PDB file of C-alpha atoms and ligand atoms in Angstrom:
ATOM      1  CA  UNK A   1      17.269 152.343 122.194  1.00 40.00           C
ATOM      2  CA  UNK A   2      19.689 153.861 124.726  1.00 41.00           C
ATOM      3  CA  UNK A   3      21.425 150.499 124.935  1.00 43.00           C
ATOM      4  CA  UNK A   4      21.852 150.522 121.184  1.00 42.00           C
ATOM      5  CA  UNK A   5      23.687 153.826 121.416  1.00 45.00           C
ATOM      6  CA  UNK A   6      26.447 152.197 123.464  1.00 49.00           C
ATOM      7  CA  UNK A   7      27.607 150.532 120.287  1.00 47.00           C
ATOM      8  CA  UNK A   8      29.325 152.658 117.671  1.00 52.00           C
ATOM      9  CA  UNK A   9      27.627 152.403 114.295  1.00 57.00           C
ATOM     10  CA  UNK A  10      28.932 149.679 112.050  1.00 61.00           C
ATOM     11  CA  UNK A  11      29.951 147.224 114.738  1.00 67.00           C
ATOM     12  CA  UNK A  12      26.771 145.167 114.616  1.00 81.00           C
ATOM     13  CA  UNK A  13      27.488 141.583 113.641  1.00 91.00           C
ATOM     14  CA  UNK A  14      25.500 140.633 110.561  1.00 94.00           C
ATOM     15  CA  UNK A  15      24.565 137.321 109.046  1.00 97.00           C
ATOM     16  CA  UNK A  16      26.890 136.213 106.265  1.00 96.00           C
ATOM     17  CA  UNK A  17      26.927 133.786 103.383  1.00 97.00           C
ATOM     18  CA  UNK A  18      29.824 131.421 103.967  1.00 97.00           C
ATOM     19  CA  UNK A  19      29.481 129.549 100.714  1.00 98.00           C
ATOM     20  CA  UNK A  20      27.322 127.673  98.305  1.00 98.00           C
ATOM     21  CA  UNK A  21      26.815 124.140  97.115  1.00 98.00           C
ATOM     22  CA  UNK A  22      25.143 123.046  93.922  1.00 98.00           C
ATOM     23  CA  UNK A  23      24.056 119.489  93.336  1.00 98.00           C
ATOM     24  CA  UNK A  24      21.659 117.553  91.141  1.00 98.00           C
ATOM     25  CA  UNK A  25      18.477 116.400  92.915  1.00 98.00           C
ATOM     26  CA  UNK A  26      17.559 113.313  90.861  1.00 97.00           C
ATOM     27  CA  UNK A  27      14.904 111.245  92.712  1.00 97.00           C
ATOM     28  CA  UNK A  28      16.771 107.976  92.006  1.00 97.00           C
ATOM     29  CA  UNK A  29      19.487 109.262  94.372  1.00 98.00           C
ATOM     30  CA  UNK A  30      16.911 109.277  97.191  1.00 97.00           C
ATOM     31  CA  UNK A  31      16.046 105.658  96.484  1.00 96.00           C
ATOM     32  CA  UNK A  32      19.733 104.695  96.283  1.00 97.00           C
ATOM     33  CA  UNK A  33      20.311 106.372  99.671  1.00 97.00           C
ATOM     34  CA  UNK A  34      17.466 104.484 101.337  1.00 96.00           C
ATOM     35  CA  UNK A  35      18.845 101.239  99.863  1.00 96.00           C
ATOM     36  CA  UNK A  36      22.406 102.207 100.934  1.00 97.00           C
ATOM     37  CA  UNK A  37      23.789 101.518  97.456  1.00 98.00           C
ATOM     38  CA  UNK A  38      26.917 103.613  98.119  1.00 98.00           C
ATOM     39  CA  UNK A  39      29.360 100.890  96.983  1.00 98.00           C
ATOM     40  CA  UNK A  40      27.298  99.717  94.020  1.00 98.00           C
ATOM     41  CA  UNK A  41      29.408 100.173  90.821  1.00 98.00           C
ATOM     42  CA  UNK A  42      26.743 102.390  89.202  1.00 98.00           C
ATOM     43  CA  UNK A  43      26.477 104.670  92.246  1.00 98.00           C
ATOM     44  CA  UNK A  44      29.990 104.677  93.698  1.00 98.00           C
ATOM     45  CA  UNK A  45      31.490 107.354  91.362  1.00 97.00           C
ATOM     46  CA  UNK A  46      28.549 109.574  92.265  1.00 98.00           C
ATOM     47  CA  UNK A  47      28.408 109.070  96.041  1.00 98.00           C
ATOM     48  CA  UNK A  48      32.204 109.171  96.429  1.00 98.00           C
ATOM     49  CA  UNK A  49      32.126 112.904  95.603  1.00 98.00           C
ATOM     50  CA  UNK A  50      29.976 113.866  98.591  1.00 98.00           C
ATOM     51  CA  UNK A  51      32.125 113.214 101.690  1.00 98.00           C
ATOM     52  CA  UNK A  52      34.296 116.232 100.735  1.00 98.00           C
ATOM     53  CA  UNK A  53      31.204 118.474 100.631  1.00 98.00           C
ATOM     54  CA  UNK A  54      30.132 117.191 104.057  1.00 98.00           C
ATOM     55  CA  UNK A  55      33.636 117.706 105.420  1.00 98.00           C
ATOM     56  CA  UNK A  56      33.494 121.339 104.293  1.00 98.00           C
ATOM     57  CA  UNK A  57      30.090 121.760 105.947  1.00 98.00           C
ATOM     58  CA  UNK A  58      31.563 120.301 109.144  1.00 97.00           C
ATOM     59  CA  UNK A  59      34.334 122.909 108.942  1.00 97.00           C
ATOM     60  CA  UNK A  60      32.133 125.968 108.320  1.00 97.00           C
ATOM     61  CA  UNK A  61      29.173 124.816 110.453  1.00 97.00           C
ATOM     62  CA  UNK A  62      26.382 126.868 108.864  1.00 98.00           C
ATOM     63  CA  UNK A  63      23.374 127.758 111.040  1.00 98.00           C
ATOM     64  CA  UNK A  64      20.976 128.101 108.134  1.00 98.00           C
ATOM     65  CA  UNK A  65      20.705 126.611 104.636  1.00 98.00           C
ATOM     66  CA  UNK A  66      18.836 128.588 101.996  1.00 99.00           C
ATOM     67  CA  UNK A  67      17.777 125.889  99.551  1.00 98.00           C
ATOM     68  CA  UNK A  68      17.048 127.092  96.018  1.00 98.00           C
ATOM     69  CA  UNK A  69      15.136 124.362  94.227  1.00 98.00           C
ATOM     70  CA  UNK A  70      12.133 123.815  92.003  1.00 98.00           C
ATOM     71  CA  UNK A  71       8.899 122.216  93.055  1.00 98.00           C
ATOM     72  CA  UNK A  72       7.925 119.375  90.685  1.00 97.00           C
ATOM     73  CA  UNK A  73       4.162 119.368  91.287  1.00 96.00           C
ATOM     74  CA  UNK A  74       3.949 118.683  95.037  1.00 97.00           C
ATOM     75  CA  UNK A  75       3.322 122.109  96.607  1.00 98.00           C
ATOM     76  CA  UNK A  76       2.501 124.028  93.426  1.00 97.00           C
ATOM     77  CA  UNK A  77       0.779 122.736  90.330  1.00 96.00           C
ATOM     78  CA  UNK A  78       0.168 124.100  86.846  1.00 95.00           C
ATOM     79  CA  UNK A  79      -3.018 125.851  87.982  1.00 96.00           C
ATOM     80  CA  UNK A  80      -1.133 128.188  90.356  1.00 96.00           C
ATOM     81  CA  UNK A  81       2.550 128.618  89.636  1.00 97.00           C
ATOM     82  CA  UNK A  82       4.541 131.368  91.339  1.00 98.00           C
ATOM     83  CA  UNK A  83       7.765 132.335  89.606  1.00 98.00           C
ATOM     84  CA  UNK A  84       9.602 132.762  92.934  1.00 98.00           C
ATOM     85  CA  UNK A  85       8.245 131.493  96.279  1.00 98.00           C
ATOM     86  CA  UNK A  86       9.941 131.624  99.673  1.00 98.00           C
ATOM     87  CA  UNK A  87       9.147 129.590 102.753  1.00 98.00           C
ATOM     88  CA  UNK A  88       8.353 131.420 105.995  1.00 98.00           C
ATOM     89  CA  UNK A  89       7.239 128.397 107.983  1.00 98.00           C
ATOM     90  CA  UNK A  90       8.510 127.021 111.310  1.00 98.00           C
ATOM     91  CA  UNK A  91       8.880 123.668 109.575  1.00 98.00           C
ATOM     92  CA  UNK A  92       8.601 122.092 106.142  1.00 98.00           C
ATOM     93  CA  UNK A  93       6.919 118.768 105.565  1.00 98.00           C
ATOM     94  CA  UNK A  94       8.080 116.411 102.832  1.00 98.00           C
ATOM     95  CA  UNK A  95       5.936 114.184 100.674  1.00 96.00           C
ATOM     96  CA  UNK A  96       6.467 112.157  97.526  1.00 92.00           C
ATOM     97  CA  UNK A  97       4.868 113.566  94.386  1.00 90.00           C
ATOM     98  CA  UNK A  98       5.151 110.256  92.553  1.00 93.00           C
ATOM     99  CA  UNK A  99       8.701 108.885  92.460  1.00 94.00           C
ATOM    100  CA  UNK A 100       8.137 106.321  95.213  1.00 93.00           C
ATOM    101  CA  UNK A 101      10.471 108.039  97.651  1.00 94.00           C
ATOM    102  CA  UNK A 102      10.068 107.367 101.358  1.00 92.00           C
ATOM    103  CA  UNK A 103       8.801 110.635 102.955  1.00 96.00           C
ATOM    104  CA  UNK A 104      11.375 112.124 105.352  1.00 97.00           C
ATOM    105  CA  UNK A 105      10.732 113.855 108.700  1.00 97.00           C
ATOM    106  CA  UNK A 106       9.948 117.620 108.611  1.00 98.00           C
ATOM    107  CA  UNK A 107      12.774 120.166 108.278  1.00 98.00           C
ATOM    108  CA  UNK A 108      13.135 122.989 110.793  1.00 98.00           C
ATOM    109  CA  UNK A 109      12.673 126.495 109.356  1.00 98.00           C
ATOM    110  CA  UNK A 110      13.855 129.936 110.458  1.00 98.00           C
ATOM    111  CA  UNK A 111      10.781 132.202 110.113  1.00 98.00           C
ATOM    112  CA  UNK A 112      12.593 135.268 111.446  1.00 98.00           C
ATOM    113  CA  UNK A 113      15.289 135.160 108.755  1.00 98.00           C
ATOM    114  CA  UNK A 114      12.669 134.140 106.160  1.00 98.00           C
ATOM    115  CA  UNK A 115      10.583 137.263 106.865  1.00 98.00           C
ATOM    116  CA  UNK A 116      13.659 139.442 106.816  1.00 98.00           C
ATOM    117  CA  UNK A 117      14.562 138.088 103.359  1.00 98.00           C
ATOM    118  CA  UNK A 118      10.965 138.431 102.136  1.00 98.00           C
ATOM    119  CA  UNK A 119      10.760 142.065 103.328  1.00 98.00           C
ATOM    120  CA  UNK A 120      14.129 142.866 101.824  1.00 98.00           C
ATOM    121  CA  UNK A 121      13.307 141.243  98.462  1.00 98.00           C
ATOM    122  CA  UNK A 122       9.982 143.017  98.075  1.00 98.00           C
ATOM    123  CA  UNK A 123      11.624 146.343  98.992  1.00 98.00           C
ATOM    124  CA  UNK A 124      14.232 145.437  96.348  1.00 97.00           C
ATOM    125  CA  UNK A 125      11.444 145.033  93.715  1.00 97.00           C
ATOM    126  CA  UNK A 126      11.307 141.203  93.713  1.00 98.00           C
ATOM    127  CA  UNK A 127       7.590 140.501  94.121  1.00 96.00           C
ATOM    128  CA  UNK A 128       7.885 136.992  95.491  1.00 98.00           C
ATOM    129  CA  UNK A 129       5.217 134.706  96.936  1.00 98.00           C
ATOM    130  CA  UNK A 130       5.589 134.191 100.705  1.00 98.00           C
ATOM    131  CA  UNK A 131       4.590 130.751 101.999  1.00 98.00           C
ATOM    132  CA  UNK A 132       3.740 130.167 105.659  1.00 98.00           C
ATOM    133  CA  UNK A 133       3.050 126.583 104.704  1.00 97.00           C
ATOM    134  CA  UNK A 134       5.126 124.744 102.146  1.00 98.00           C
ATOM    135  CA  UNK A 135       5.557 121.089 101.268  1.00 98.00           C
ATOM    136  CA  UNK A 136       9.011 120.239  99.961  1.00 98.00           C
ATOM    137  CA  UNK A 137       9.686 117.574  97.323  1.00 98.00           C
ATOM    138  CA  UNK A 138      12.749 115.674  96.072  1.00 98.00           C
ATOM    139  CA  UNK A 139      14.266 118.886  94.678  1.00 98.00           C
ATOM    140  CA  UNK A 140      14.783 119.950  98.298  1.00 98.00           C
ATOM    141  CA  UNK A 141      15.115 116.666 100.193  1.00 98.00           C
ATOM    142  CA  UNK A 142      17.602 114.772  98.002  1.00 98.00           C
ATOM    143  CA  UNK A 143      20.302 117.482  98.321  1.00 98.00           C
ATOM    144  CA  UNK A 144      19.570 117.793 102.057  1.00 98.00           C
ATOM    145  CA  UNK A 145      20.049 114.019 102.484  1.00 98.00           C
ATOM    146  CA  UNK A 146      23.315 114.188 100.539  1.00 98.00           C
ATOM    147  CA  UNK A 147      24.655 117.036 102.735  1.00 98.00           C
ATOM    148  CA  UNK A 148      23.217 115.964 106.111  1.00 98.00           C
ATOM    149  CA  UNK A 149      22.695 112.191 105.929  1.00 97.00           C
ATOM    150  CA  UNK A 150      22.231 111.817 109.687  1.00 97.00           C
ATOM    151  CA  UNK A 151      19.009 113.593 110.579  1.00 95.00           C
ATOM    152  CA  UNK A 152      19.593 112.977 114.305  1.00 95.00           C
ATOM    153  CA  UNK A 153      22.734 115.152 114.106  1.00 95.00           C
ATOM    154  CA  UNK A 154      21.380 117.791 111.721  1.00 97.00           C
ATOM    155  CA  UNK A 155      21.082 121.172 113.459  1.00 97.00           C
ATOM    156  CA  UNK A 156      20.916 123.401 110.375  1.00 98.00           C
ATOM    157  CA  UNK A 157      17.630 125.267 109.834  1.00 98.00           C
ATOM    158  CA  UNK A 158      16.383 125.721 106.299  1.00 98.00           C
ATOM    159  CA  UNK A 159      14.663 128.272 104.098  1.00 98.00           C
ATOM    160  CA  UNK A 160      13.265 126.855 100.853  1.00 98.00           C
ATOM    161  CA  UNK A 161      13.252 129.112  97.794  1.00 98.00           C
ATOM    162  CA  UNK A 162      11.109 127.526  95.077  1.00 98.00           C
ATOM    163  CA  UNK A 163      11.630 128.718  91.511  1.00 98.00           C
ATOM    164  CA  UNK A 164       9.414 127.817  88.573  1.00 98.00           C
ATOM    165  CA  UNK A 165      11.369 125.648  86.138  1.00 98.00           C
ATOM    166  CA  UNK A 166       8.295 123.656  85.158  1.00 96.00           C
ATOM    167  CA  UNK A 167       5.734 125.838  83.349  1.00 97.00           C
ATOM    168  CA  UNK A 168       6.820 128.423  80.794  1.00 97.00           C
ATOM    169  CA  UNK A 169       7.484 131.314  80.967  1.00 98.00           C
ATOM    170  CA  UNK A 170      10.443 130.572  83.268  1.00 98.00           C
ATOM    171  CA  UNK A 171      12.461 133.412  84.793  1.00 98.00           C
ATOM    172  CA  UNK A 172      15.540 134.274  82.705  1.00 98.00           C
ATOM    173  CA  UNK A 173      19.069 133.346  83.826  1.00 98.00           C
ATOM    174  CA  UNK A 174      19.808 137.089  84.176  1.00 98.00           C
ATOM    175  CA  UNK A 175      16.786 137.617  86.433  1.00 98.00           C
ATOM    176  CA  UNK A 176      17.749 134.596  88.530  1.00 98.00           C
ATOM    177  CA  UNK A 177      21.291 135.855  89.015  1.00 98.00           C
ATOM    178  CA  UNK A 178      19.854 139.203  90.183  1.00 98.00           C
ATOM    179  CA  UNK A 179      17.514 137.400  92.588  1.00 98.00           C
ATOM    180  CA  UNK A 180      20.557 135.679  94.050  1.00 98.00           C
ATOM    181  CA  UNK A 181      22.290 139.026  94.482  1.00 98.00           C
ATOM    182  CA  UNK A 182      19.175 140.399  96.217  1.00 98.00           C
ATOM    183  CA  UNK A 183      19.093 137.383  98.566  1.00 98.00           C
ATOM    184  CA  UNK A 184      22.771 138.039  99.273  1.00 98.00           C
ATOM    185  CA  UNK A 185      21.982 141.681 100.209  1.00 97.00           C
ATOM    186  CA  UNK A 186      19.078 140.519 102.373  1.00 98.00           C
ATOM    187  CA  UNK A 187      21.244 138.092 104.359  1.00 98.00           C
ATOM    188  CA  UNK A 188      24.024 140.659 104.770  1.00 96.00           C
ATOM    189  CA  UNK A 189      21.548 143.099 106.353  1.00 96.00           C
ATOM    190  CA  UNK A 190      20.189 140.658 108.949  1.00 97.00           C
ATOM    191  CA  UNK A 191      21.601 141.795 112.296  1.00 96.00           C
ATOM    192  CA  UNK A 192      22.385 138.420 113.812  1.00 96.00           C
ATOM    193  CA  UNK A 193      25.575 136.409 114.003  1.00 95.00           C
ATOM    194  CA  UNK A 194      24.486 133.659 111.604  1.00 97.00           C
ATOM    195  CA  UNK A 195      26.396 131.622 109.053  1.00 98.00           C
ATOM    196  CA  UNK A 196      24.343 130.879 105.970  1.00 98.00           C
ATOM    197  CA  UNK A 197      25.058 128.353 103.234  1.00 98.00           C
ATOM    198  CA  UNK A 198      23.110 128.472  99.956  1.00 98.00           C
ATOM    199  CA  UNK A 199      22.232 125.291  98.092  1.00 98.00           C
ATOM    200  CA  UNK A 200      21.337 125.436  94.399  1.00 98.00           C
ATOM    201  CA  UNK A 201      19.755 122.144  93.412  1.00 98.00           C
ATOM    202  CA  UNK A 202      18.897 120.454  90.101  1.00 97.00           C
ATOM    203  CA  UNK A 203      20.657 120.299  86.755  1.00 94.00           C
ATOM    204  CA  UNK A 204      22.788 119.763  84.966  1.00 98.00           C
ATOM    205  CA  UNK A 205      21.684 118.790  81.445  1.00 98.00           C
ATOM    206  CA  UNK A 206      18.677 116.497  81.236  1.00 98.00           C
ATOM    207  CA  UNK A 207      15.509 115.992  79.278  1.00 98.00           C
ATOM    208  CA  UNK A 208      12.973 113.585  80.705  1.00 97.00           C
ATOM    209  CA  UNK A 209      10.408 113.435  77.929  1.00 94.00           C
ATOM    210  CA  UNK A 210       9.703 114.053  74.253  1.00 95.00           C
ATOM    211  CA  UNK A 211      11.830 113.224  71.232  1.00 95.00           C
ATOM    212  CA  UNK A 212      15.068 114.178  72.960  1.00 97.00           C
ATOM    213  CA  UNK A 213      14.405 112.183  76.156  1.00 97.00           C
ATOM    214  CA  UNK A 214      17.768 111.164  77.604  1.00 97.00           C
ATOM    215  CA  UNK A 215      19.590 114.137  76.055  1.00 98.00           C
ATOM    216  CA  UNK A 216      22.770 115.070  77.967  1.00 98.00           C
ATOM    217  CA  UNK A 217      25.332 117.695  76.901  1.00 98.00           C
ATOM    218  CA  UNK A 218      28.587 117.002  78.732  1.00 98.00           C
ATOM    219  CA  UNK A 219      30.533 119.758  77.020  1.00 98.00           C
ATOM    220  CA  UNK A 220      27.952 122.384  77.939  1.00 98.00           C
ATOM    221  CA  UNK A 221      27.684 121.080  81.524  1.00 98.00           C
ATOM    222  CA  UNK A 222      31.450 121.259  82.066  1.00 98.00           C
ATOM    223  CA  UNK A 223      31.552 124.758  80.595  1.00 98.00           C
ATOM    224  CA  UNK A 224      28.758 125.832  82.982  1.00 98.00           C
ATOM    225  CA  UNK A 225      30.562 124.327  85.989  1.00 98.00           C
ATOM    226  CA  UNK A 226      33.622 126.354  85.067  1.00 98.00           C
ATOM    227  CA  UNK A 227      31.758 129.605  84.330  1.00 98.00           C
ATOM    228  CA  UNK A 228      29.638 129.385  87.491  1.00 97.00           C
ATOM    229  CA  UNK A 229      32.864 129.749  89.452  1.00 97.00           C
ATOM    230  CA  UNK A 230      34.867 132.198  87.340  1.00 96.00           C
ATOM    231  CA  UNK A 231      32.411 134.182  85.219  1.00 97.00           C
ATOM    232  CA  UNK A 232      28.748 133.588  86.163  1.00 97.00           C
ATOM    233  CA  UNK A 233      27.657 136.693  84.255  1.00 97.00           C
ATOM    234  CA  UNK A 234      28.583 134.876  81.008  1.00 98.00           C
ATOM    235  CA  UNK A 235      25.795 132.374  81.749  1.00 98.00           C
ATOM    236  CA  UNK A 236      23.265 135.167  82.302  1.00 98.00           C
ATOM    237  CA  UNK A 237      23.452 135.962  78.561  1.00 98.00           C
ATOM    238  CA  UNK A 238      21.610 132.751  77.663  1.00 98.00           C
ATOM    239  CA  UNK A 239      17.854 132.838  77.208  1.00 98.00           C
ATOM    240  CA  UNK A 240      15.665 130.095  78.649  1.00 98.00           C
ATOM    241  CA  UNK A 241      15.205 128.731  75.136  1.00 98.00           C
ATOM    242  CA  UNK A 242      18.993 128.608  74.697  1.00 98.00           C
ATOM    243  CA  UNK A 243      19.157 126.552  77.908  1.00 98.00           C
ATOM    244  CA  UNK A 244      16.413 124.192  76.763  1.00 98.00           C
ATOM    245  CA  UNK A 245      18.222 123.704  73.449  1.00 98.00           C
ATOM    246  CA  UNK A 246      21.680 123.265  74.980  1.00 98.00           C
ATOM    247  CA  UNK A 247      20.853 121.482  78.254  1.00 98.00           C
ATOM    248  CA  UNK A 248      17.433 119.886  77.649  1.00 98.00           C
ATOM    249  CA  UNK A 249      13.962 120.889  78.851  1.00 97.00           C
ATOM    250  CA  UNK A 250      14.782 120.079  82.496  1.00 98.00           C
ATOM    251  CA  UNK A 251      18.365 121.267  82.114  1.00 98.00           C
ATOM    252  CA  UNK A 252      16.874 124.740  82.504  1.00 98.00           C
ATOM    253  CA  UNK A 253      17.222 123.951  86.243  1.00 98.00           C
ATOM    254  CA  UNK A 254      20.640 125.553  85.764  1.00 98.00           C
ATOM    255  CA  UNK A 255      18.936 128.848  86.712  1.00 98.00           C
ATOM    256  CA  UNK A 256      18.856 127.535  90.306  1.00 98.00           C
ATOM    257  CA  UNK A 257      22.659 127.259  90.276  1.00 98.00           C
ATOM    258  CA  UNK A 258      22.834 130.865  89.064  1.00 98.00           C
ATOM    259  CA  UNK A 259      20.689 132.061  91.976  1.00 98.00           C
ATOM    260  CA  UNK A 260      23.068 130.333  94.390  1.00 98.00           C
ATOM    261  CA  UNK A 261      26.058 131.963  92.690  1.00 98.00           C
ATOM    262  CA  UNK A 262      24.410 135.400  92.739  1.00 98.00           C
ATOM    263  CA  UNK A 263      24.162 135.320  96.546  1.00 98.00           C
ATOM    264  CA  UNK A 264      27.956 135.182  96.839  1.00 97.00           C
ATOM    265  CA  UNK A 265      29.429 138.643  96.474  1.00 89.00           C
ATOM    266  CA  UNK A 266      32.715 138.104  98.309  1.00 90.00           C
ATOM    267  CA  UNK A 267      35.836 136.342  97.074  1.00 94.00           C
ATOM    268  CA  UNK A 268      34.615 133.047  95.691  1.00 96.00           C
ATOM    269  CA  UNK A 269      36.854 130.002  95.534  1.00 97.00           C
ATOM    270  CA  UNK A 270      36.199 126.422  94.495  1.00 98.00           C
ATOM    271  CA  UNK A 271      36.562 123.850  97.268  1.00 98.00           C
ATOM    272  CA  UNK A 272      35.431 120.774  95.373  1.00 98.00           C
ATOM    273  CA  UNK A 273      33.648 119.635  92.237  1.00 98.00           C
ATOM    274  CA  UNK A 274      32.506 116.474  90.531  1.00 98.00           C
ATOM    275  CA  UNK A 275      30.687 115.597  87.314  1.00 98.00           C
ATOM    276  CA  UNK A 276      29.363 112.154  86.473  1.00 98.00           C
ATOM    277  CA  UNK A 277      27.138 110.871  83.659  1.00 97.00           C
ATOM    278  CA  UNK A 278      24.629 109.519  83.615  1.00 97.00           C
ATOM    279  CA  UNK A 279      22.740 109.286  86.874  1.00 98.00           C
ATOM    280  CA  UNK A 280      19.287 108.296  85.750  1.00 97.00           C
ATOM    281  CA  UNK A 281      18.767 110.691  82.794  1.00 97.00           C
ATOM    282  CA  UNK A 282      20.955 113.476  84.078  1.00 98.00           C
ATOM    283  CA  UNK A 283      24.470 114.905  83.988  1.00 98.00           C
ATOM    284  CA  UNK A 284      25.062 114.925  87.749  1.00 98.00           C
ATOM    285  CA  UNK A 285      27.146 117.857  88.951  1.00 98.00           C
ATOM    286  CA  UNK A 286      28.435 118.826  92.379  1.00 98.00           C
ATOM    287  CA  UNK A 287      30.161 122.096  93.215  1.00 98.00           C
ATOM    288  CA  UNK A 288      31.282 123.432  96.590  1.00 98.00           C
ATOM    289  CA  UNK A 289      32.178 127.131  96.681  1.00 98.00           C
ATOM    290  CA  UNK A 290      33.507 129.166  99.562  1.00 98.00           C
ATOM    291  CA  UNK A 291      32.652 132.850  99.916  1.00 97.00           C
ATOM    292  CA  UNK A 292      35.220 134.904 101.786  1.00 93.00           C
ATOM    293  CA  UNK A 293      33.496 138.112 102.895  1.00 81.00           C
TER     294      UNK A 293
HETATM  295  C1  DHB B 301      15.430 113.208  87.022  1.00 69.79           C
HETATM  296  C2  DHB B 301      16.082 114.443  87.213  1.00 69.79           C
HETATM  297  C3  DHB B 301      15.409 115.502  87.825  1.00 69.79           C
HETATM  298  O1  DHB B 301      15.950 116.741  88.012  1.00 69.79           O
HETATM  299  C4  DHB B 301      14.113 115.340  88.291  1.00 69.79           C
HETATM  300  O2  DHB B 301      13.522 116.366  88.930  1.00 69.79           O
HETATM  301  C5  DHB B 301      13.480 114.114  88.119  1.00 69.79           C
HETATM  302  C6  DHB B 301      14.143 113.063  87.485  1.00 69.79           C
HETATM  303  C7  DHB B 301      16.141 112.052  86.392  1.00 69.79           C
HETATM  304  O3  DHB B 301      17.191 112.203  85.778  1.00 69.79           O
HETATM  305  O4  DHB B 301      15.615 110.944  86.504  1.00 69.79           O
HETATM  306 FE1   FE B 302      14.374 118.208  88.707  1.00 69.79          FE
END
């Protein structure tokens, strides 16, 4: 304690959110990566967008990635479905919940920062589910493979944040944006010199089943990509049913992008973006945002 008093108040170096990346997490991407189909005419316009995102990550060198994604039936199933769940494990094991993806080696966690975020969120009235064990599915691994393709060189630790986009009722866009803001406050109050990047995975428009299977709404997707940068609050006025109508049943994954955007409370600028349709059944979007604190 006496040592602490040497330092004037306010000089403690805190963790900070250096930026955010949103990307679709379509399982077919995982298969295309393992088959190295980067130059294939179908895949090239998609994969060509990612080197710029990796370049930016090389520049900012984040220590931790908070990965906001949805579990698709691997770790949680319809019988027990938390609205918001946060990993607090030393590592996260991957498995395939049915898409035929090759399971990838475990991802290193950061339990100390996880527990800080969990404590801060609950104090901030977000009653999340804390997970000291958590399997991660394609919603987590596909974006991680796109950002850090070489696992031997990957030093970033990760904190998965799983959000229910599968079984209604889903959390509203407004609630998700507020969760992002609360995660942002939690990170900013962690007294360690850490750079944190936030990934929002999933989206954009897609519907995998039912009468509208294959539904994609390019106009809506492009509007969302613009608003996420310049006016995210505009997107918080949609209801979940608006999102299902406008972006498809699985297009509601857009709420994960809003959580990412909510974490960034500094001056936000766009580094890079790409939109390509279709990849599998989905409007595939990529957005790299920098957060100047
Ligand atoms: C597809 C997209 C998803 O977000 C997902 O979780 C599974 C499949 C697709 O377009 O194939
Ligand atoms: Fe999905």
